[in-house]
CSV table of C-alpha atoms in Angstrom, one decimal:
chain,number,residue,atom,x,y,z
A,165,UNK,CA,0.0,-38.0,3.2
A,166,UNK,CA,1.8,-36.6,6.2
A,167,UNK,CA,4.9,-35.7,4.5
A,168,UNK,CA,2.5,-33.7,1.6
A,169,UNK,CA,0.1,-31.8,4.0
A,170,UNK,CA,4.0,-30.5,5.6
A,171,UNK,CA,5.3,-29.6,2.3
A,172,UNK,CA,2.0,-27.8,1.8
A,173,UNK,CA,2.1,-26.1,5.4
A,174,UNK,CA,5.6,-25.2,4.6
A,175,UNK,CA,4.2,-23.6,1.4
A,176,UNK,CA,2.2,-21.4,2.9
A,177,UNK,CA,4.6,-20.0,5.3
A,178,UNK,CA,7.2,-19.3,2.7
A,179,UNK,CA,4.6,-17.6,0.6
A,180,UNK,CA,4.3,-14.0,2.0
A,181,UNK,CA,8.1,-13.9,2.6
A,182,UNK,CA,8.7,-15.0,-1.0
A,183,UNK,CA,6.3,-12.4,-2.4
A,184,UNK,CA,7.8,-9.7,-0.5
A,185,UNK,CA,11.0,-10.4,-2.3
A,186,UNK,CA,9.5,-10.2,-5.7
A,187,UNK,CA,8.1,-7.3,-4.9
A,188,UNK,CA,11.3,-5.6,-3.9
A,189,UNK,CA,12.8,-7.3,-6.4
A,190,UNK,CA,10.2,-5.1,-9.1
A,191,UNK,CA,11.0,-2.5,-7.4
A,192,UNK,CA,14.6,-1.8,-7.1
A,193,UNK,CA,14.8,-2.8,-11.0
A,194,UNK,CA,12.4,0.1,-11.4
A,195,UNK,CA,14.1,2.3,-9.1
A,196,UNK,CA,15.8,5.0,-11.3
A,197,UNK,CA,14.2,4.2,-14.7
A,198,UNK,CA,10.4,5.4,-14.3
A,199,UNK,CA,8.8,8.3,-13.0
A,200,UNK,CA,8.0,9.5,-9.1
A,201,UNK,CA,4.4,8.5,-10.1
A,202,UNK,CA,4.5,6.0,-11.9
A,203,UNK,CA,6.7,4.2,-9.6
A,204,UNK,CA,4.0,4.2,-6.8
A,205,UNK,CA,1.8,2.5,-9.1
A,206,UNK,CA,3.8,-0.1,-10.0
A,207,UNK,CA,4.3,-1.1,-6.1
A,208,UNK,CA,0.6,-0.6,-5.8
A,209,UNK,CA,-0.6,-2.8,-8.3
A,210,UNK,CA,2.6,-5.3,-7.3
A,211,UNK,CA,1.4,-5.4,-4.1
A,212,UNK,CA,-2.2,-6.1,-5.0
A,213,UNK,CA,-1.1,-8.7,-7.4
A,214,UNK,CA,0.8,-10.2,-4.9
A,215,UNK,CA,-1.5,-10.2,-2.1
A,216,UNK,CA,-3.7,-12.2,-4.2
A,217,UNK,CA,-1.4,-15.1,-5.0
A,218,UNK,CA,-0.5,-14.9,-1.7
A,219,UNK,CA,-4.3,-15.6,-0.5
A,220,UNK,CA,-4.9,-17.8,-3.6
A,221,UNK,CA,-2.2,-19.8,-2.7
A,222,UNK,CA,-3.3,-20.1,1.0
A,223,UNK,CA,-6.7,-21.3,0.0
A,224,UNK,CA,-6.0,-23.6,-2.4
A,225,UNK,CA,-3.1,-25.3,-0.3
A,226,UNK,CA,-5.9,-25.3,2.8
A,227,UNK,CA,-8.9,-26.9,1.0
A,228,UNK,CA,-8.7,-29.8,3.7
A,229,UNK,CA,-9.8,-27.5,6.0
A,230,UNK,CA,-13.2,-28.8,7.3
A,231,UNK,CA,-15.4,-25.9,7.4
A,232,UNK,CA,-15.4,-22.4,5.3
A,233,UNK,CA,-14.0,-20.3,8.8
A,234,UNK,CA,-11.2,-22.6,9.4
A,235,UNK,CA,-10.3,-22.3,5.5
A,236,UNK,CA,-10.7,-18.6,5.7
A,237,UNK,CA,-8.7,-18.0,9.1
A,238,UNK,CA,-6.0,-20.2,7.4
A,239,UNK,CA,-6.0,-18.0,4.2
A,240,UNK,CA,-6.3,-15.4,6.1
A,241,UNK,CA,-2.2,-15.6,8.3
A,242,UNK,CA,-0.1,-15.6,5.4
A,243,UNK,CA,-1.9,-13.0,3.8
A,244,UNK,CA,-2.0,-10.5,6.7
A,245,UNK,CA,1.2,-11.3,7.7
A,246,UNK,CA,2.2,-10.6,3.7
A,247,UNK,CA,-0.1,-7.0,4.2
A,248,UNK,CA,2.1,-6.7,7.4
A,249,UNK,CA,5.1,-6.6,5.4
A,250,UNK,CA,3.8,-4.7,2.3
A,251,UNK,CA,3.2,-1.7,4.3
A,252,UNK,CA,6.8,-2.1,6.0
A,253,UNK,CA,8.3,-2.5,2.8
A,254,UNK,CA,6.8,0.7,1.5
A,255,UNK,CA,7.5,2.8,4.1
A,256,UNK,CA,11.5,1.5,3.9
A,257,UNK,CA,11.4,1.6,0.0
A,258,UNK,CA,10.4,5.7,0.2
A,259,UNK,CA,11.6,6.5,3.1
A,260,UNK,CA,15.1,4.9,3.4
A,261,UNK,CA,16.4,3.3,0.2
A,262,UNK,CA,14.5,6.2,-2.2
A,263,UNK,CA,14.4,9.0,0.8
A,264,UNK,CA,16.0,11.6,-1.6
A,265,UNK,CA,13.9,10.8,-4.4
A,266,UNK,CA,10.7,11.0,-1.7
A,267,UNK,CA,12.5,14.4,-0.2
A,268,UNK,CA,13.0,15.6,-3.4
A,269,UNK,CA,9.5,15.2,-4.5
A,270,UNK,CA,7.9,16.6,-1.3
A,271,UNK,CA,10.2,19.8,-1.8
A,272,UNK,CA,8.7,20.0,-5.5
A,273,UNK,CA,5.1,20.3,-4.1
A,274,UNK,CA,5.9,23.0,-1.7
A,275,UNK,CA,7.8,24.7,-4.5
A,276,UNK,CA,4.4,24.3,-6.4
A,277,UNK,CA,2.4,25.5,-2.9
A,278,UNK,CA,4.8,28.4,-3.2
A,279,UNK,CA,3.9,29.5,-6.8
A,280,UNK,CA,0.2,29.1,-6.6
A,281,UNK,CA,-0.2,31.2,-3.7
A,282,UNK,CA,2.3,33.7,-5.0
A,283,UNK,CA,0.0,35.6,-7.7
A,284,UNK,CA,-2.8,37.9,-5.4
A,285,UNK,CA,-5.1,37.7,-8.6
A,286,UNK,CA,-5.0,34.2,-8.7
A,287,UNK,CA,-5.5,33.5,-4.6
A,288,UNK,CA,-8.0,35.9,-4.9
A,289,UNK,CA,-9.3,33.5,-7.4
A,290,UNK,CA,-9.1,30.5,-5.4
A,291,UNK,CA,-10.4,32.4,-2.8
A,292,UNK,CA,-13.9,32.9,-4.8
A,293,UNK,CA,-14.1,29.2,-5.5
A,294,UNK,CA,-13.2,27.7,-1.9
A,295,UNK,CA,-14.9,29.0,0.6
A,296,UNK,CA,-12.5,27.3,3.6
A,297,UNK,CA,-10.2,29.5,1.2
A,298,UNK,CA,-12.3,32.8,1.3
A,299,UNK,CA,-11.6,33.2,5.6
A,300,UNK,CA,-7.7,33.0,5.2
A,301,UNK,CA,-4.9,35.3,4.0
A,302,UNK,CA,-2.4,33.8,1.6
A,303,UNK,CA,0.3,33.2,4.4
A,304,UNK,CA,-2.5,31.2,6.5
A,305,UNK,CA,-3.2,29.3,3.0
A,306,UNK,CA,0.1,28.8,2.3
A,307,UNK,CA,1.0,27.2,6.2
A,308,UNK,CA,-2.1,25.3,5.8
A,309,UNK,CA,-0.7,23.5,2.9
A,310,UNK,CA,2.6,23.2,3.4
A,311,UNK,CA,1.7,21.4,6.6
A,312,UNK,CA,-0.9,19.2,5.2
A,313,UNK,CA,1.7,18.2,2.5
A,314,UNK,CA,4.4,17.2,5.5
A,315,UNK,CA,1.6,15.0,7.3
A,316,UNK,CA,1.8,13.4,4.1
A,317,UNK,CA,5.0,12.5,3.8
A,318,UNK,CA,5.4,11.7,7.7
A,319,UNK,CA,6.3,8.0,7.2
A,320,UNK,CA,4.1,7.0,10.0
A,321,UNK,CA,1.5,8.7,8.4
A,322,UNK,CA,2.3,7.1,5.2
A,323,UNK,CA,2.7,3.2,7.0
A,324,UNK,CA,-0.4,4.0,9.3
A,325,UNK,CA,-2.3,4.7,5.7
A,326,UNK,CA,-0.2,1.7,3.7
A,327,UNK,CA,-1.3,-0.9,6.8
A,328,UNK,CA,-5.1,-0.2,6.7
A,329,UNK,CA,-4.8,-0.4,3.3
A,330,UNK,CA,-3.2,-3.3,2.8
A,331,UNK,CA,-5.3,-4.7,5.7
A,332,UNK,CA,-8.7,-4.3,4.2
A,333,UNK,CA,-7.4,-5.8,0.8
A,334,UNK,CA,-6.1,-9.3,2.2
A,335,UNK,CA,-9.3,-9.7,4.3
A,336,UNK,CA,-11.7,-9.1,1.7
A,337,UNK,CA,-9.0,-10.6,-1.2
A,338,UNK,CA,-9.0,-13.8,1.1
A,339,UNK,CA,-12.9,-13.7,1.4
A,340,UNK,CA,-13.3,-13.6,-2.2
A,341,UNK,CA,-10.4,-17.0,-2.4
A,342,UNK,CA,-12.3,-18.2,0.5
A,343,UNK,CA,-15.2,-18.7,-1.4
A,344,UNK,CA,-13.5,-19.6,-4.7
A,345,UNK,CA,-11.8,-22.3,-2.8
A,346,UNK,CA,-15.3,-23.4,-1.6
A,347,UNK,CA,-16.9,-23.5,-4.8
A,348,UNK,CA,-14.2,-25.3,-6.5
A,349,UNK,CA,-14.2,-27.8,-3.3
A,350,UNK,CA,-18.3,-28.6,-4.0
């Protein structure tokens, strides 16, 4: 009985670490063969598929914990420290082992800040339907932009954003097993 409960333990430790690698394993086969776009979703939704097998596999390997807290602080380790290193992970992916693909892209939206603010007719446009718009001249605009487009693509920005998000979806992902692992206990 010992010797199980261990290999379980062990289980759960190994489980964030091990999803982490499929997910970079998706991702650097993807790398190069899909779209900017298209590419964030698929480490989205890999991520979010992975945090829940992460947190289903912490409840159901904890379902000898006496009470529904202890279960859900159990569940809930691995799958924060697997949030933990999601967030990491995407920050390094975009911003160290794709950084010219993530340079690249950024430089493409302030080419397109640069073209849309470049006709008068069609700032003055813009203009008429924002009214945050109306109070600025086009150089103002075209600052304003530029530097909410480099906030972001800060990567601190983009791991202070990635963490919360990733957070709040392995807290209420582990809830939701929580009480799956419950039911399926009673």
């Amino acid at each position: 009985m010992a010797e199980a409960l261990g290999a379980q333990r062990t289980l759960i430790r190994w489980t964030p670490l091990l999803a982490i690698a499929v997910w970079w394993a998706i991702r650097m086969v993807t790398t190069g063969q899909v779209s900017f776009e298209t590419g964030i979703s698929i480490g989205v939704f890999g991520h979010f598929g992975l945090i829940l097998v992460v947190a289903l596999v912490a409840a159901f390997q904890g379902q000898d914990a006496p009470s529904f807290i202890e279960r859900f602080k159990n569940s809930l380790r691995p799958t924060v420290l697997y949030a933990i290193l999601a967030a990491g992970s995407t920050v390094a992916y975009h911003h160290v082992i794709c950084a010219e693909s993530t340079s690249l892209r950024m430089l493409e939206r302030e080419a397109f800040i640069d073209r849309s603010l470049a006709d008068e007719a069609g700032f003055a446009e813009l203009q008429a339907a924002d009214p945050q718009l109306a109070a600025m001249d086009v150089e103002t605009a075209r600052e304003r932009a530029k530097a909410s487009l480099r906030f972001q693509f800060d990567p601190l920005w983009h791991f202070t954003a990635s963490l919360l998000m990733w957070i709040a979806a392995a807290m209420s992902t582990v809830l939701f097993t929580s009480f799956l692992g419950q039911w399926f206990k009673s």
